[in-house]
Structures are given as C-alpha cells and as structure tokens.
Short mmCIF file of C-alpha atoms in Angstrom, two decimals:
data_model
loop_
_atom_site.label_atom_id
_atom_site.label_comp_id
_atom_site.label_asym_id
_atom_site.label_seq_id
_atom_site.Cartn_x
_atom_site.Cartn_y
_atom_site.Cartn_z
CA MET A 1 -30.87 -0.66 -8.31
CA ARG A 2 -30.58 3.09 -8.18
CA GLY A 3 -28.87 2.86 -4.80
CA ALA A 4 -26.37 0.34 -6.16
CA GLY A 5 -25.65 2.61 -9.11
CA ALA A 6 -25.10 5.55 -6.81
CA GLY A 7 -22.76 3.43 -4.73
CA GLU A 8 -20.71 2.50 -7.81
CA ARG A 9 -20.54 6.17 -8.77
CA PHE A 10 -19.32 6.99 -5.26
CA VAL A 11 -16.63 4.32 -5.54
CA ALA A 12 -15.62 5.63 -8.97
CA ARG A 13 -15.39 9.24 -7.74
CA ALA A 14 -13.49 8.26 -4.60
CA ALA A 15 -11.16 6.04 -6.61
CA LEU A 16 -10.52 8.87 -9.09
CA VAL A 17 -9.63 11.34 -6.34
CA THR A 18 -7.48 8.73 -4.63
CA ALA A 19 -5.82 7.81 -7.93
CA LEU A 20 -4.92 11.41 -8.78
CA LEU A 21 -3.46 12.13 -5.36
CA THR A 22 -1.75 8.73 -5.20
CA ALA A 23 -0.25 9.37 -8.63
CA GLY A 24 0.99 12.73 -7.35
CA GLY A 25 2.54 11.05 -4.33
CA SER A 26 4.12 8.37 -6.52
CA LEU A 27 5.52 11.02 -8.86
CA LEU A 28 7.07 12.85 -5.93
CA GLY A 29 8.30 9.48 -4.67
CA LEU A 30 10.13 8.99 -7.96
CA MET A 31 11.55 12.50 -7.68
CA ARG A 32 12.65 11.66 -4.13
CA ASP A 33 14.47 8.54 -5.31
CA GLN A 34 15.95 10.45 -8.25
CA THR A 35 17.16 13.13 -5.85
CA ILE A 36 18.86 10.60 -3.58
CA ALA A 37 20.34 8.73 -6.55
CA HIS A 38 21.61 11.97 -8.12
CA LEU A 39 23.10 13.36 -4.92
CA PHE A 40 24.52 10.15 -3.42
CA GLY A 41 24.51 7.42 -6.12
CA ALA A 42 24.31 3.76 -5.07
CA GLY A 43 27.08 2.86 -2.62
CA ARG A 44 28.00 2.54 1.06
CA GLU A 45 26.34 5.83 2.07
CA THR A 46 23.03 5.04 0.42
CA ASP A 47 23.17 1.50 1.82
CA ALA A 48 23.56 2.99 5.32
CA PHE A 49 20.66 5.37 4.77
CA LEU A 50 18.43 2.61 3.42
CA VAL A 51 19.09 0.43 6.46
CA ALA A 52 17.93 3.38 8.58
CA TRP A 53 15.00 3.88 6.20
CA THR A 54 13.90 0.33 7.01
CA LEU A 55 12.28 1.72 10.15
CA PRO A 56 10.06 4.29 8.35
CA GLU A 57 9.15 1.72 5.68
CA PHE A 58 8.25 -0.75 8.39
CA ALA A 59 6.25 1.89 10.29
CA SER A 60 4.48 2.99 7.11
CA THR A 61 3.24 -0.50 6.30
CA VAL A 62 2.27 -1.37 9.87
CA LEU A 63 0.92 1.98 11.08
CA ILE A 64 -0.62 3.45 7.91
CA GLU A 65 -1.38 0.83 5.28
CA ASP A 66 -2.04 -2.37 7.20
CA ALA A 67 -2.52 -2.67 10.96
CA MET A 68 -3.98 0.75 11.68
CA ALA A 69 -6.34 0.71 8.70
CA LEU A 70 -7.40 -2.91 9.10
CA VAL A 71 -8.25 -2.44 12.78
CA LEU A 72 -9.63 1.09 12.85
CA VAL A 73 -11.55 1.41 9.56
CA PRO A 74 -13.89 -1.49 10.48
CA ALA A 75 -14.05 -0.22 14.09
CA PHE A 76 -15.04 3.31 13.12
CA SER A 77 -17.36 2.04 10.37
CA LEU A 78 -19.26 0.02 12.96
CA ALA A 79 -19.20 2.95 15.41
CA LEU A 80 -20.77 5.13 12.71
CA ALA A 81 -23.43 2.46 12.10
CA HIS A 82 -24.21 2.43 15.84
CA ARG A 83 -24.27 6.23 15.88
CA ALA A 84 -26.89 6.17 13.09
CA THR A 85 -29.22 4.22 15.40
CA GLY A 86 -29.02 7.00 18.02
CA SER A 87 -26.76 5.15 20.45
CA ALA A 88 -25.64 7.16 23.47
CA PRO A 89 -23.01 8.05 24.39
CA ASP A 90 -21.70 8.74 20.90
CA PRO A 91 -19.81 5.54 19.84
CA VAL A 92 -17.38 7.52 17.67
CA ARG A 93 -16.39 9.84 20.51
CA LEU A 94 -16.12 6.87 22.88
CA LEU A 95 -13.80 5.04 20.49
CA LEU A 96 -11.61 8.13 20.03
CA ARG A 97 -11.26 8.75 23.76
CA ALA A 98 -10.35 5.15 24.45
CA THR A 99 -7.81 4.62 21.66
CA LEU A 100 -6.05 7.84 20.60
CA PRO A 101 -4.35 8.89 23.90
CA ARG A 102 -3.10 5.37 24.60
CA LEU A 103 -1.83 5.02 21.05
CA LEU A 104 0.11 8.31 21.11
CA LEU A 105 1.73 7.49 24.45
CA THR A 106 2.77 4.00 23.31
CA LEU A 107 4.21 5.25 20.02
CA ALA A 108 6.16 8.03 21.74
CA VAL A 109 7.79 5.54 24.09
CA VAL A 110 8.67 3.17 21.21
CA ALA A 111 10.17 6.05 19.19
CA ALA A 112 12.38 7.04 22.15
CA VAL A 113 13.56 3.45 22.63
CA VAL A 114 14.40 3.10 18.93
CA ALA A 115 16.47 6.31 18.98
CA ALA A 116 18.35 5.16 22.09
CA CYS A 117 19.06 1.69 20.69
CA ALA A 118 19.96 2.78 17.13
CA PRO A 119 23.48 1.20 16.98
CA ALA A 120 22.25 -2.16 18.24
CA LEU A 121 19.30 -2.04 15.84
CA VAL A 122 21.63 -1.41 12.88
CA ARG A 123 23.84 -4.36 13.87
CA LEU A 124 20.74 -6.54 14.07
CA LEU A 125 19.29 -5.43 10.72
CA ALA A 126 22.49 -5.43 8.63
CA PRO A 127 25.44 -7.08 10.36
CA GLY A 128 27.64 -6.82 7.26
CA LEU A 129 27.02 -3.11 6.60
CA ALA A 130 30.08 -1.08 5.53
CA ASP A 131 29.19 2.11 7.47
CA PRO A 132 27.15 1.26 10.60
CA GLY A 133 27.90 4.59 12.28
CA LEU A 134 26.18 6.59 9.54
CA ALA A 135 23.26 4.15 9.60
CA ALA A 136 22.88 4.63 13.39
CA ASP A 137 22.85 8.44 13.02
CA CYS A 138 20.19 8.21 10.31
CA THR A 139 18.16 5.78 12.43
CA ARG A 140 18.09 8.27 15.34
CA LEU A 141 16.75 10.94 12.98
CA THR A 142 14.08 8.69 11.50
CA ALA A 143 12.95 7.24 14.85
CA VAL A 144 10.31 9.97 15.17
CA THR A 145 8.38 8.34 12.31
CA VAL A 146 7.11 5.71 14.74
CA LEU A 147 5.05 8.45 16.40
CA THR A 148 4.22 10.54 13.34
CA PHE A 149 3.35 7.63 11.03
CA GLY A 150 1.16 6.12 13.74
CA THR A 151 -0.66 9.41 14.16
CA ALA A 152 -1.03 9.83 10.40
CA GLY A 153 -2.33 6.27 10.08
CA TYR A 154 -4.90 6.84 12.81
CA LEU A 155 -6.19 10.03 11.16
CA SER A 156 -6.31 8.27 7.77
CA ALA A 157 -8.37 5.39 9.18
CA VAL A 158 -10.88 7.73 10.82
CA LEU A 159 -11.26 9.81 7.65
CA ARG A 160 -11.68 6.76 5.39
CA ALA A 161 -14.36 5.38 7.70
CA HIS A 162 -16.16 8.72 7.21
CA HIS A 163 -15.74 8.24 3.41
CA SER A 164 -13.28 11.13 3.21
CA PHE A 165 -10.42 10.03 0.96
CA ALA A 166 -8.69 13.19 -0.32
CA ALA A 167 -6.59 14.05 2.74
CA PRO A 168 -5.44 10.45 3.41
CA ALA A 169 -4.44 10.08 -0.25
CA ALA A 170 -2.39 13.31 -0.08
CA ILE A 171 -0.11 12.24 2.77
CA TYR A 172 2.63 10.78 0.57
CA MET A 173 2.78 13.96 -1.48
CA ALA A 174 3.51 15.87 1.73
CA TYR A 175 5.97 13.21 2.93
CA ASN A 176 8.01 13.07 -0.26
CA PHE A 177 8.02 16.84 -0.62
CA GLY A 178 9.57 17.11 2.84
CA ILE A 179 12.34 14.62 1.99
CA ILE A 180 13.18 16.30 -1.33
CA ALA A 181 13.22 19.81 0.12
CA VAL A 182 15.42 18.98 3.11
CA ALA A 183 17.80 16.78 1.10
CA PHE A 184 18.41 19.51 -1.46
CA ALA A 185 18.73 22.23 1.18
CA LEU A 186 21.13 20.46 3.54
CA HIS A 187 23.02 17.76 1.62
CA THR A 188 26.17 19.88 1.30
CA VAL A 189 26.21 20.40 5.08
CA TRP A 190 24.87 17.13 6.48
CA GLY A 191 25.48 14.72 3.62
CA MET A 192 23.37 11.56 3.77
CA ARG A 193 21.97 12.62 7.16
CA ALA A 194 20.01 15.38 5.38
CA ALA A 195 17.86 12.75 3.67
CA ALA A 196 17.15 11.12 7.05
CA LEU A 197 16.14 14.48 8.49
CA GLY A 198 13.90 14.96 5.47
CA VAL A 199 12.14 11.69 6.32
CA ALA A 200 11.40 13.04 9.80
CA VAL A 201 10.15 16.38 8.46
CA GLY A 202 8.03 14.71 5.80
CA SER A 203 6.41 12.46 8.38
CA VAL A 204 5.30 15.50 10.40
CA LEU A 205 3.77 16.97 7.24
CA MET A 206 1.72 13.75 6.82
CA VAL A 207 -0.04 14.54 10.10
CA LEU A 208 -0.51 18.24 9.40
CA VAL A 209 -2.10 17.69 5.97
CA GLN A 210 -4.88 15.59 7.54
CA LEU A 211 -5.62 17.56 10.69
CA PRO A 212 -8.13 20.05 9.18
CA ALA A 213 -10.28 17.27 7.66
CA PHE A 214 -10.03 15.17 10.84
CA LEU A 215 -11.23 18.02 13.04
CA ARG A 216 -14.00 18.91 10.58
CA HIS A 217 -15.51 15.41 10.70
CA LEU A 218 -15.64 15.08 14.48
CA PRO A 219 -18.28 16.37 16.91
CA ARG A 220 -16.99 19.15 19.14
CA ARG A 221 -19.43 18.52 22.02
CA GLU A 222 -21.16 15.44 23.35
CA GLY A 223 -24.56 16.32 21.91
CA GLU A 224 -23.24 17.45 18.55
CA ARG A 225 -23.23 15.07 15.60
CA ALA A 226 -20.62 15.43 12.89
CA PRO A 227 -21.92 14.91 9.35
CA VAL A 228 -21.25 11.47 7.91
CA SER A 229 -21.05 10.97 4.15
CA VAL A 230 -22.36 7.52 3.30
CA PRO A 231 -23.08 6.42 -0.30
CA SER A 232 -26.57 5.25 -0.97
CA ALA A 233 -25.33 1.74 -1.80
CA VAL A 234 -24.22 1.42 1.81
CA PRO A 235 -27.38 1.95 3.84
CA SER A 236 -27.30 2.93 7.47
CA ALA A 237 -27.57 0.12 9.94
CA SER A 238 -30.86 -0.53 11.62
CA PRO A 239 -31.25 -2.17 15.04
CA SER A 240 -32.40 -5.38 13.38
CA ALA A 241 -29.42 -5.36 11.02
CA ALA A 242 -26.79 -5.02 13.73
CA PRO A 243 -24.68 -8.12 14.00
CA ALA A 244 -25.33 -10.29 16.98
CA ALA A 245 -21.91 -11.80 17.09
CA PRO A 246 -18.82 -11.32 19.25
CA PRO A 247 -18.06 -7.89 20.71
CA SER A 248 -18.16 -5.08 18.18
CA PRO A 249 -14.89 -3.28 17.47
CA PRO A 250 -15.89 -0.22 19.53
CA SER A 251 -16.62 -2.28 22.64
CA ALA A 252 -13.56 -4.46 22.19
CA LEU A 253 -11.15 -1.64 21.47
CA THR A 254 -12.44 0.49 24.31
CA ALA A 255 -12.16 -2.37 26.81
CA PRO A 256 -8.95 -2.66 28.83
CA GLY A 257 -6.50 -5.51 28.67
CA MET A 258 -7.12 -8.73 26.80
CA ALA A 259 -10.30 -7.69 24.97
CA ALA A 260 -8.55 -4.90 23.08
CA LEU A 261 -5.45 -7.03 22.55
CA ALA A 262 -7.53 -9.83 21.02
CA VAL A 263 -8.72 -7.45 18.28
CA VAL A 264 -5.44 -5.67 17.63
CA ALA A 265 -2.89 -8.49 17.95
CA PRO A 266 -3.87 -10.57 14.85
CA VAL A 267 -3.80 -7.48 12.62
CA ALA A 268 -0.59 -6.03 14.06
CA LEU A 269 1.28 -9.33 13.86
CA PHE A 270 0.07 -9.87 10.29
CA ALA A 271 1.40 -6.43 9.31
CA LEU A 272 4.70 -7.13 11.04
CA SER A 273 5.10 -10.46 9.27
CA ARG A 274 4.29 -8.88 5.92
CA GLN A 275 6.85 -6.11 6.32
CA ALA A 276 9.41 -8.58 7.67
CA GLN A 277 10.14 -9.49 4.04
CA VAL A 278 12.03 -6.20 3.77
CA LEU A 279 14.05 -7.09 6.87
CA VAL A 280 14.98 -10.45 5.32
CA GLU A 281 16.03 -8.77 2.07
CA ARG A 282 18.29 -6.22 3.72
CA PHE A 283 19.77 -8.73 6.13
CA LEU A 284 20.75 -11.01 3.25
CA ALA A 285 21.91 -8.14 1.01
CA SER A 286 24.15 -6.62 3.71
CA GLY A 287 26.70 -9.38 2.99
CA LEU A 288 26.79 -8.61 -0.77
CA PRO A 289 29.08 -5.99 -2.38
CA ALA A 290 28.34 -2.34 -1.57
CA GLY A 291 25.35 -1.02 -3.50
CA ALA A 292 23.28 -4.23 -3.43
CA ILE A 293 20.82 -2.82 -0.87
CA SER A 294 20.49 0.32 -2.99
CA HIS A 295 19.83 -1.68 -6.16
CA LEU A 296 17.12 -3.66 -4.36
CA ASN A 297 15.57 -0.45 -3.03
CA TYR A 298 15.45 1.46 -6.32
CA ALA A 299 14.13 -1.60 -8.16
CA GLN A 300 11.43 -2.20 -5.57
CA LYS A 301 10.32 1.41 -5.43
CA VAL A 302 9.78 1.63 -9.20
CA ALA A 303 8.34 -1.87 -9.63
CA GLN A 304 5.80 -1.36 -6.85
CA LEU A 305 4.21 1.74 -8.43
CA PRO A 306 1.59 -0.36 -10.30
CA MET A 307 0.81 -2.18 -7.05
CA VAL A 308 0.24 1.10 -5.21
CA LEU A 309 -2.22 2.22 -7.87
CA SER A 310 -4.01 -1.13 -7.93
CA LEU A 311 -4.51 -1.19 -4.16
CA MET A 312 -6.31 2.16 -4.21
CA ILE A 313 -9.38 0.18 -5.32
CA ALA A 314 -9.39 -1.91 -2.14
CA THR A 315 -8.53 1.18 -0.07
CA VAL A 316 -11.63 3.00 -1.31
CA THR A 317 -13.94 0.00 -0.91
CA LEU A 318 -12.65 -1.15 2.52
CA PRO A 319 -15.23 0.97 4.43
CA ILE A 320 -17.98 -0.39 2.16
CA VAL A 321 -16.94 -4.00 2.77
CA ALA A 322 -16.57 -3.33 6.50
CA ARG A 323 -20.02 -1.71 6.67
CA ALA A 324 -21.60 -4.62 4.75
CA MET A 325 -19.96 -7.15 7.05
CA ALA A 326 -21.05 -5.16 10.12
CA GLU A 327 -24.64 -5.27 8.86
CA GLY A 328 -24.46 -9.00 8.13
CA ASP A 329 -24.77 -8.53 4.35
CA VAL A 330 -22.09 -11.06 3.41
CA GLU A 331 -23.36 -11.43 -0.17
CA ARG A 332 -22.86 -7.73 -0.92
CA ALA A 333 -19.39 -7.90 0.60
CA ARG A 334 -18.58 -10.99 -1.48
CA ARG A 335 -19.58 -9.34 -4.77
CA ARG A 336 -17.50 -6.29 -3.91
CA VAL A 337 -14.42 -8.34 -3.01
CA GLU A 338 -14.58 -10.50 -6.15
CA ARG A 339 -14.86 -7.42 -8.32
CA ASP A 340 -11.99 -5.72 -6.48
CA LEU A 341 -9.74 -8.76 -6.96
CA VAL A 342 -10.16 -8.76 -10.72
CA LEU A 343 -9.89 -5.00 -11.19
CA ALA A 344 -6.85 -4.66 -8.94
CA SER A 345 -5.16 -7.60 -10.69
CA ALA A 346 -5.81 -6.09 -14.11
CA VAL A 347 -4.23 -2.79 -13.07
CA VAL A 348 -1.14 -4.35 -11.50
CA LEU A 349 -0.57 -6.80 -14.35
CA LEU A 350 -0.65 -3.98 -16.88
CA GLY A 351 2.07 -2.24 -14.89
CA ALA A 352 4.02 -5.49 -14.45
CA ALA A 353 4.02 -6.09 -18.21
CA PHE A 354 5.43 -2.61 -18.83
CA VAL A 355 8.12 -3.04 -16.13
CA LEU A 356 9.19 -6.43 -17.48
CA ALA A 357 9.34 -5.11 -21.04
CA CYS A 358 11.22 -1.88 -20.35
CA ALA A 359 13.17 -2.25 -17.10
CA PRO A 360 16.62 -1.08 -18.40
CA GLN A 361 15.20 1.86 -20.34
CA LEU A 362 13.02 2.86 -17.40
CA ILE A 363 15.89 2.86 -14.88
CA GLU A 364 18.22 4.65 -17.30
CA LEU A 365 15.70 7.41 -17.91
CA LEU A 366 14.76 7.83 -14.25
CA PHE A 367 18.09 7.48 -12.45
CA GLN A 368 21.18 7.35 -14.69
CA ARG A 369 22.73 10.72 -13.95
CA GLY A 370 25.12 12.20 -11.43
CA ALA A 371 26.52 9.52 -9.12
CA PHE A 372 24.21 6.81 -10.55
CA ASP A 373 26.15 5.22 -13.42
CA ALA A 374 25.44 2.65 -16.16
CA SER A 375 26.53 -0.31 -14.02
CA ALA A 376 24.03 0.71 -11.33
CA THR A 377 21.34 0.94 -14.02
CA ALA A 378 22.02 -2.59 -15.28
CA ALA A 379 22.09 -4.09 -11.78
CA THR A 380 18.89 -2.32 -10.73
CA ALA A 381 17.05 -3.29 -13.94
CA ASP A 382 17.94 -6.97 -13.44
CA VAL A 383 16.49 -6.90 -9.93
CA MET A 384 13.41 -4.95 -10.99
CA ARG A 385 12.39 -7.50 -13.60
CA VAL A 386 12.45 -10.22 -10.96
CA TYR A 387 10.49 -8.07 -8.50
CA ALA A 388 7.81 -7.54 -11.15
CA LEU A 389 7.03 -11.27 -11.06
CA GLY A 390 5.74 -10.85 -7.50
CA LEU A 391 3.53 -7.82 -8.08
CA LEU A 392 0.35 -9.84 -8.57
CA GLY A 393 0.98 -11.70 -5.31
CA HIS A 394 1.50 -8.46 -3.38
CA THR A 395 -1.70 -6.98 -4.81
CA LEU A 396 -3.73 -10.10 -4.02
CA VAL A 397 -2.46 -10.13 -0.43
CA GLY A 398 -3.30 -6.45 0.02
CA THR A 399 -6.80 -6.96 -1.39
CA LEU A 400 -7.63 -10.31 0.21
CA VAL A 401 -6.64 -9.45 3.77
CA ARG A 402 -9.15 -6.60 4.06
CA PRO A 403 -12.31 -8.76 4.23
CA PHE A 404 -10.64 -11.02 6.81
CA PHE A 405 -10.31 -8.11 9.21
CA SER A 406 -13.60 -6.49 8.19
CA ALA A 407 -15.52 -9.31 9.86
CA ALA A 408 -15.30 -7.51 13.24
CA ARG A 409 -13.86 -10.52 15.05
CA PRO A 410 -10.28 -11.63 15.70
CA THR A 411 -8.83 -14.00 13.11
CA TRP A 412 -5.33 -15.45 13.05
CA TYR A 413 -5.52 -17.05 9.62
CA PRO A 414 -3.90 -14.12 7.70
CA LEU A 415 -0.93 -14.23 10.08
CA ALA A 416 -0.54 -17.97 9.46
CA ALA A 417 -0.70 -17.43 5.68
CA MET A 418 1.81 -14.59 5.81
CA SER A 419 4.13 -16.54 8.10
CA ALA A 420 4.15 -19.45 5.67
CA GLY A 421 5.08 -17.08 2.84
CA LEU A 422 7.78 -15.46 4.99
CA ALA A 423 9.28 -18.88 5.71
CA VAL A 424 9.46 -19.53 1.97
CA THR A 425 11.15 -16.13 1.48
CA VAL A 426 13.77 -16.87 4.16
CA VAL A 427 14.61 -20.35 2.88
CA ALA A 428 14.61 -19.39 -0.81
CA GLY A 429 16.58 -16.19 -0.14
CA THR A 430 19.23 -18.07 1.83
CA LEU A 431 19.60 -20.59 -1.00
CA LEU A 432 19.55 -18.10 -3.88
CA VAL A 433 21.57 -15.14 -2.56
CA GLY A 434 24.86 -17.01 -3.11
CA PRO A 435 24.50 -17.98 -6.77
CA TRP A 436 22.21 -15.13 -7.90
CA GLY A 437 22.95 -12.22 -5.56
CA ALA A 438 20.34 -9.45 -5.36
CA PRO A 439 18.08 -10.95 -8.09
CA GLY A 440 17.96 -14.15 -6.03
CA ILE A 441 16.66 -12.14 -3.05
CA ALA A 442 13.98 -10.59 -5.26
CA ALA A 443 13.00 -14.05 -6.57
CA ALA A 444 12.59 -15.29 -3.00
CA ASN A 445 10.32 -12.33 -2.27
CA ALA A 446 8.13 -13.18 -5.27
CA ALA A 447 7.90 -16.86 -4.28
CA GLY A 448 7.01 -16.11 -0.66
CA ILE A 449 4.29 -13.58 -1.44
CA ALA A 450 2.75 -15.95 -4.02
CA VAL A 451 2.39 -18.64 -1.35
CA SER A 452 0.72 -16.17 1.03
CA ALA A 453 -1.67 -14.97 -1.68
CA LEU A 454 -2.81 -18.50 -2.56
CA LEU A 455 -3.35 -19.38 1.10
CA LEU A 456 -5.38 -16.20 1.71
CA LEU A 457 -7.51 -16.81 -1.37
CA ALA A 458 -8.26 -20.37 -0.29
CA GLY A 459 -8.99 -19.34 3.31
CA LEU A 460 -11.27 -16.42 2.45
CA GLY A 461 -13.75 -18.68 0.69
CA THR A 462 -13.94 -21.16 3.56
CA ARG A 463 -13.67 -18.89 6.61
CA VAL A 464 -15.18 -15.47 5.85
CA MET A 465 -17.47 -15.42 2.81
CA PRO A 466 -18.60 -17.86 0.09
CA LEU A 467 -16.06 -16.64 -2.45
CA ASP A 468 -16.09 -18.44 -5.81
CA THR A 469 -12.40 -19.35 -5.65
CA GLY A 470 -12.45 -21.40 -8.84
CA ARG A 471 -13.95 -18.55 -10.84
CA VAL A 472 -11.47 -16.05 -9.42
CA LEU A 473 -8.49 -18.31 -10.20
CA SER A 474 -9.77 -18.93 -13.72
CA THR A 475 -10.07 -15.21 -14.35
CA LEU A 476 -6.63 -14.51 -12.89
CA GLY A 477 -5.13 -17.27 -15.03
CA ARG A 478 -6.49 -15.70 -18.18
CA LEU A 479 -5.25 -12.28 -17.06
CA VAL A 480 -1.75 -13.68 -16.49
CA LEU A 481 -1.77 -15.30 -19.94
CA ALA A 482 -2.84 -12.00 -21.53
CA THR A 483 -0.09 -10.24 -19.58
CA ALA A 484 2.55 -12.66 -20.87
CA VAL A 485 1.53 -11.91 -24.46
CA ALA A 486 1.59 -8.15 -23.80
CA THR A 487 5.00 -8.41 -22.10
CA ALA A 488 6.53 -10.22 -25.09
CA ALA A 489 5.14 -7.64 -27.51
CA GLY A 490 6.32 -4.74 -25.37
CA TRP A 491 9.79 -6.25 -24.91
CA ALA A 492 10.19 -6.64 -28.68
CA ALA A 493 8.94 -3.10 -29.31
CA ALA A 494 11.25 -1.54 -26.71
CA ALA A 495 14.28 -3.46 -28.02
CA SER A 496 13.79 -1.82 -31.44
CA PHE A 497 14.96 1.59 -30.18
CA ASP A 498 18.27 2.75 -28.74
CA SER A 499 16.68 5.84 -27.23
CA PRO A 500 15.05 5.13 -23.83
CA PRO A 501 12.27 7.73 -24.32
CA MET A 502 11.34 6.25 -27.70
CA ALA A 503 11.46 2.71 -26.34
CA LEU A 504 9.23 3.63 -23.38
CA ALA A 505 6.79 5.59 -25.54
CA THR A 506 6.43 2.72 -28.01
CA ALA A 507 6.03 0.10 -25.30
CA GLY A 508 3.55 2.41 -23.55
CA VAL A 509 1.29 2.07 -26.58
CA VAL A 510 1.99 -1.56 -27.48
CA VAL A 511 1.64 -3.11 -24.00
CA PRO A 512 -1.87 -1.85 -23.14
CA ALA A 513 -3.11 -2.35 -26.71
CA VAL A 514 -1.96 -5.98 -26.80
CA LEU A 515 -3.21 -6.59 -23.25
CA VAL A 516 -6.67 -5.29 -24.15
CA ALA A 517 -6.74 -7.39 -27.32
CA ALA A 518 -5.64 -10.49 -25.41
CA CYS A 519 -8.26 -9.89 -22.72
CA ARG A 520 -10.93 -9.59 -25.38
CA ALA A 521 -9.75 -12.78 -27.05
CA LEU A 522 -9.67 -14.65 -23.75
CA ARG A 523 -12.95 -13.04 -22.60
CA VAL A 524 -11.72 -11.97 -19.19
CA PRO A 525 -14.74 -11.09 -16.97
CA GLU A 526 -14.91 -7.62 -15.38
CA VAL A 527 -12.27 -6.28 -17.77
CA LEU A 528 -14.52 -6.40 -20.83
CA PRO A 529 -17.08 -3.95 -19.36
CA LEU A 530 -14.22 -1.56 -18.57
CA ILE A 531 -13.03 -1.72 -22.17
CA ALA A 532 -16.55 -1.10 -23.45
CA GLU A 533 -17.01 1.86 -21.10
CA ALA A 534 -13.66 3.35 -22.16
CA ARG A 535 -14.64 3.09 -25.83
CA ARG A 536 -18.02 4.69 -25.11
CA ARG A 537 -16.40 7.61 -23.31
CA LEU A 538 -13.83 8.02 -26.09
CA ARG A 539 -16.58 8.22 -28.73
CA HIS A 540 -18.44 10.72 -26.56
CA ALA A 541 -15.31 12.86 -26.17
CA ARG A 542 -14.80 12.93 -29.92
CA ARG A 543 -18.35 14.20 -30.44
CA VAL A 544 -17.91 17.02 -27.93
CA PRO A 545 -16.59 20.13 -29.73
#
C-alpha cells in the first residue's frame, strides 16, 4: 500500500509540474494568437497563413503528441525494464542507435519535399483560397517543422519514459515565445511571412529546450548506466515478469523492414487520421467568405485549452500504464486507465461549461482589438460554442488510445475507430457547411470525434483490458448532466453583465461551484474524493498563519 501511495504522489507531483508548464505554454499560445489577431486581424492574409500552419499543426499532433509518443514511450519503457534485469547490450542504447538516425534522415527528406512542393500542397489543402501565393511562401518557411517537431517529439518520448516531465512540458512555451518574438520584430518588413518564420524559429527552440535533459539521462559509454527515476508504484521488471508475447518494442523497432513497420504503421496512421479532421475543416472552409478559416482557428485554439490541460493526466501516466502492460499487470493498468478517464473528463467538462457560458465575452476580451473587430468576435464565438460540444470526445480519444498502444503489439483497431469518425466528419461537414457555414464544420467535427470515442471505449474493454465500460459510461453520463446544469447557471450569470471582465469573473465562480454541487448531488465517483481533498487542504491553509 505504501508503494501505491508513493506512486500516486509521484503522479500528482508530475502532473503538477506538467500542469504549470502546460499552463505557461497555453498562456503564451493565447498571447501568440492575440499577437496575430492584433497585427493581421481575420482575413485573406491570416487565412493564407493558417493554411500554411496546417503543416506544423499536423506535424505537432503526429510527431509530438500522438505517433511518436505512442510508439516510443512504450518502447523505451520496456527497454528500461529490460535494462533493469541487466540485459546486455544496453537495450536503451540499442533502441537509440537503431531509431534516431533513421528518423532524422527520413524527416529531413520529407521537409525538403514539402518545401519544394509548397504551391501544389496549398492547392490541395485549400483550393478556394484567396491568396495561394502567400500561403505557399509561408508553407516553405514552416516546412522545417517536419524535422524539428519530429526531433522534439523523439526527445519528449525518451524523457517521459525516464519519468522526466519538466522539459517536455516546456516545449510549447519555447515554441510560442519564438513565434511572438519574430512576429513582433519582423511584421513591418515581412508581413504575414514573419509569423511563418516565427513558427520555424519556435520549433528549433523546442529541440534546444530538451537537449540538456536528454543528454543527462543517457549513458555516455557502453558500460555506463544512466540513472532512471521510477516511482515505487511501478516496480522494476523481473525476468519472470517479462511478457512472453510478440516481439518487444525494442526488438521490433530495431529490426529492419516489416518488423519495425508493423509496430509503427498502426500508430502513425491513427495519428494521421486523427489530424485529418483539420484538413477536412480547412478544405471545406476555403470555399466560404474570407475569414472563415481564421474564425475556425481562433475558436478551436481557445476551446481546446481545457482539453490540453485534461490530457496532461494521461500524458503523465502513459509510462506507468506502458510499464504495467509490459510486466503483464493488466489489472493495475485497468485501474489507472479508468481513473484517468474520469479525472480527465471532469477537467475538460469544467472548461467546456465555461466556454459555452462565456464564449462572446471570452473572445471579446482576448482578441477584439486592432484589426480584429466586433463582427470577427461574434463569428468566432458562434463557432467556439459548437467546438466546445466536442471537447469531451477529443479528451476521451486522447486518453483511450494510450492503453491500446501500450500493449507492446501492433493493433489496427484505433485506426478503424478514427477512420469511422473521420468519415462522419466528412459527410456531416459536406452537408452542414452550406446551410450553417463555419459552425456547421465545427458541428461535424464534434459528431465525428464522438463516434471515434465511443468505438474506442467499446473496443478497449474487449480487446486490451477488462474495462468496466458500463460503469465508465454511467459516470460520464452523470458528469455531462452536471456540466449542463453548470453551463446554464454560468450562461445566466454572464448575461447579467455588460462588461466582459465582470461576466467572466462571475461565471468563473458560478460554473465550478454549480458543477461541484451537481457532482455531489449526483454522486459522481472519483470526483467526490477530489472535492473532499480540496476542502481538507483549504481548511489546512486557513489554519496556517
């Protein structure tokens, strides 16, 4: 029991560090969007830049958040477990030598091809774009992110497997700082192209901020062992605990040809299909009046902030789940995943309630200045409220897919689930973009991701671990009901004030208070202990002089 308690404390500390740095990155992300909105507004220039920014967004999801992490964190976690048994040669060093050089070479070639084919890529992504020449120039500048994001994602995966979370969580602070600095410094000379150059500079900073920690955790010579920080709730593997199943990630990833492809392909294609939703959105929006792509972008960036914070829970616990699966302890992995699902859903639904209640006031306060006028605020707020309806689905997909790929064997089910959701997004978006415009595209996104989330939840319980799907759905249903009550209360409170700061401040008190009260009334599991712990800490803080 003491080991389990220590493990929970490790998760709490790691989640706190990740939360603080993620919040810093999100704050700078808001400042980045405010900078672009202030300098360039929401029109044909920003639409062109955002089409070019599709590539970095795509690369970020595939190479940092999804494919790289879902392949390499379990692989390095298992390599560390093998290292703990005294395996020789060092499995970690073997995995590095086999994967990193090939990865860097492949990414460099892809980046060069993207830069060379920028005009054709723009025509493919947004055939109705008003300024394709500017978009092609920006795409050439941002093409380097294929290499730099891939490198940053690789370093992040290695560090997370070593239970080092500070440097990986800081990468978006460095990235957004680079964009803001370059955009401010060069916008009078380069115009919109300055923001694209800032994306390239920021992506280089993502690599540099992680290099010291990466080098510190690796052995310098063959006989030297780098220290590995493992919480006591995640014991080291023993020879008897090693899984007897298909090839371990180190052996598969270090093998040439089809063996490595069999491990990587399901994860990479899943990540591509997940990010393809953005491609569908921008393709459909390119035929709408100028500014539609910008409204979708600003709405999505703000609405997804709660999702980013909620997924930090699964990010911190991914190495723990991967280690438990590698050791054959499916029950421990199951308990961790069920807890993560409820906690992540509670966090994202709190944010969704606030976004739904205060979308116009939030956009006005954040963006309405300079070239971003009141009409842009209204259009963006309408889209953002629709996006908020899909936040729970996005969080569930991000949390559920991790145990699928932590099982150390290829699985194509997540790709099938994501492809089904993408098909729904395409069909619904095509039908709704005409009558509803940009909000119709956002509604299609929400419907598609909900389908994928339900399919992943059903498949996890039958294919990977004995998840209590009925219990999870019951808990989520009560959370959604509590969120609806909190949203209505927050909407009414915000509507009582003409001043956006006052409306946001009031809703910021009302929404969480009503959500907590509703959760207590509905007796939502997992959330009640958090409320009790918060009250205990508050009473303790009041007693401390």
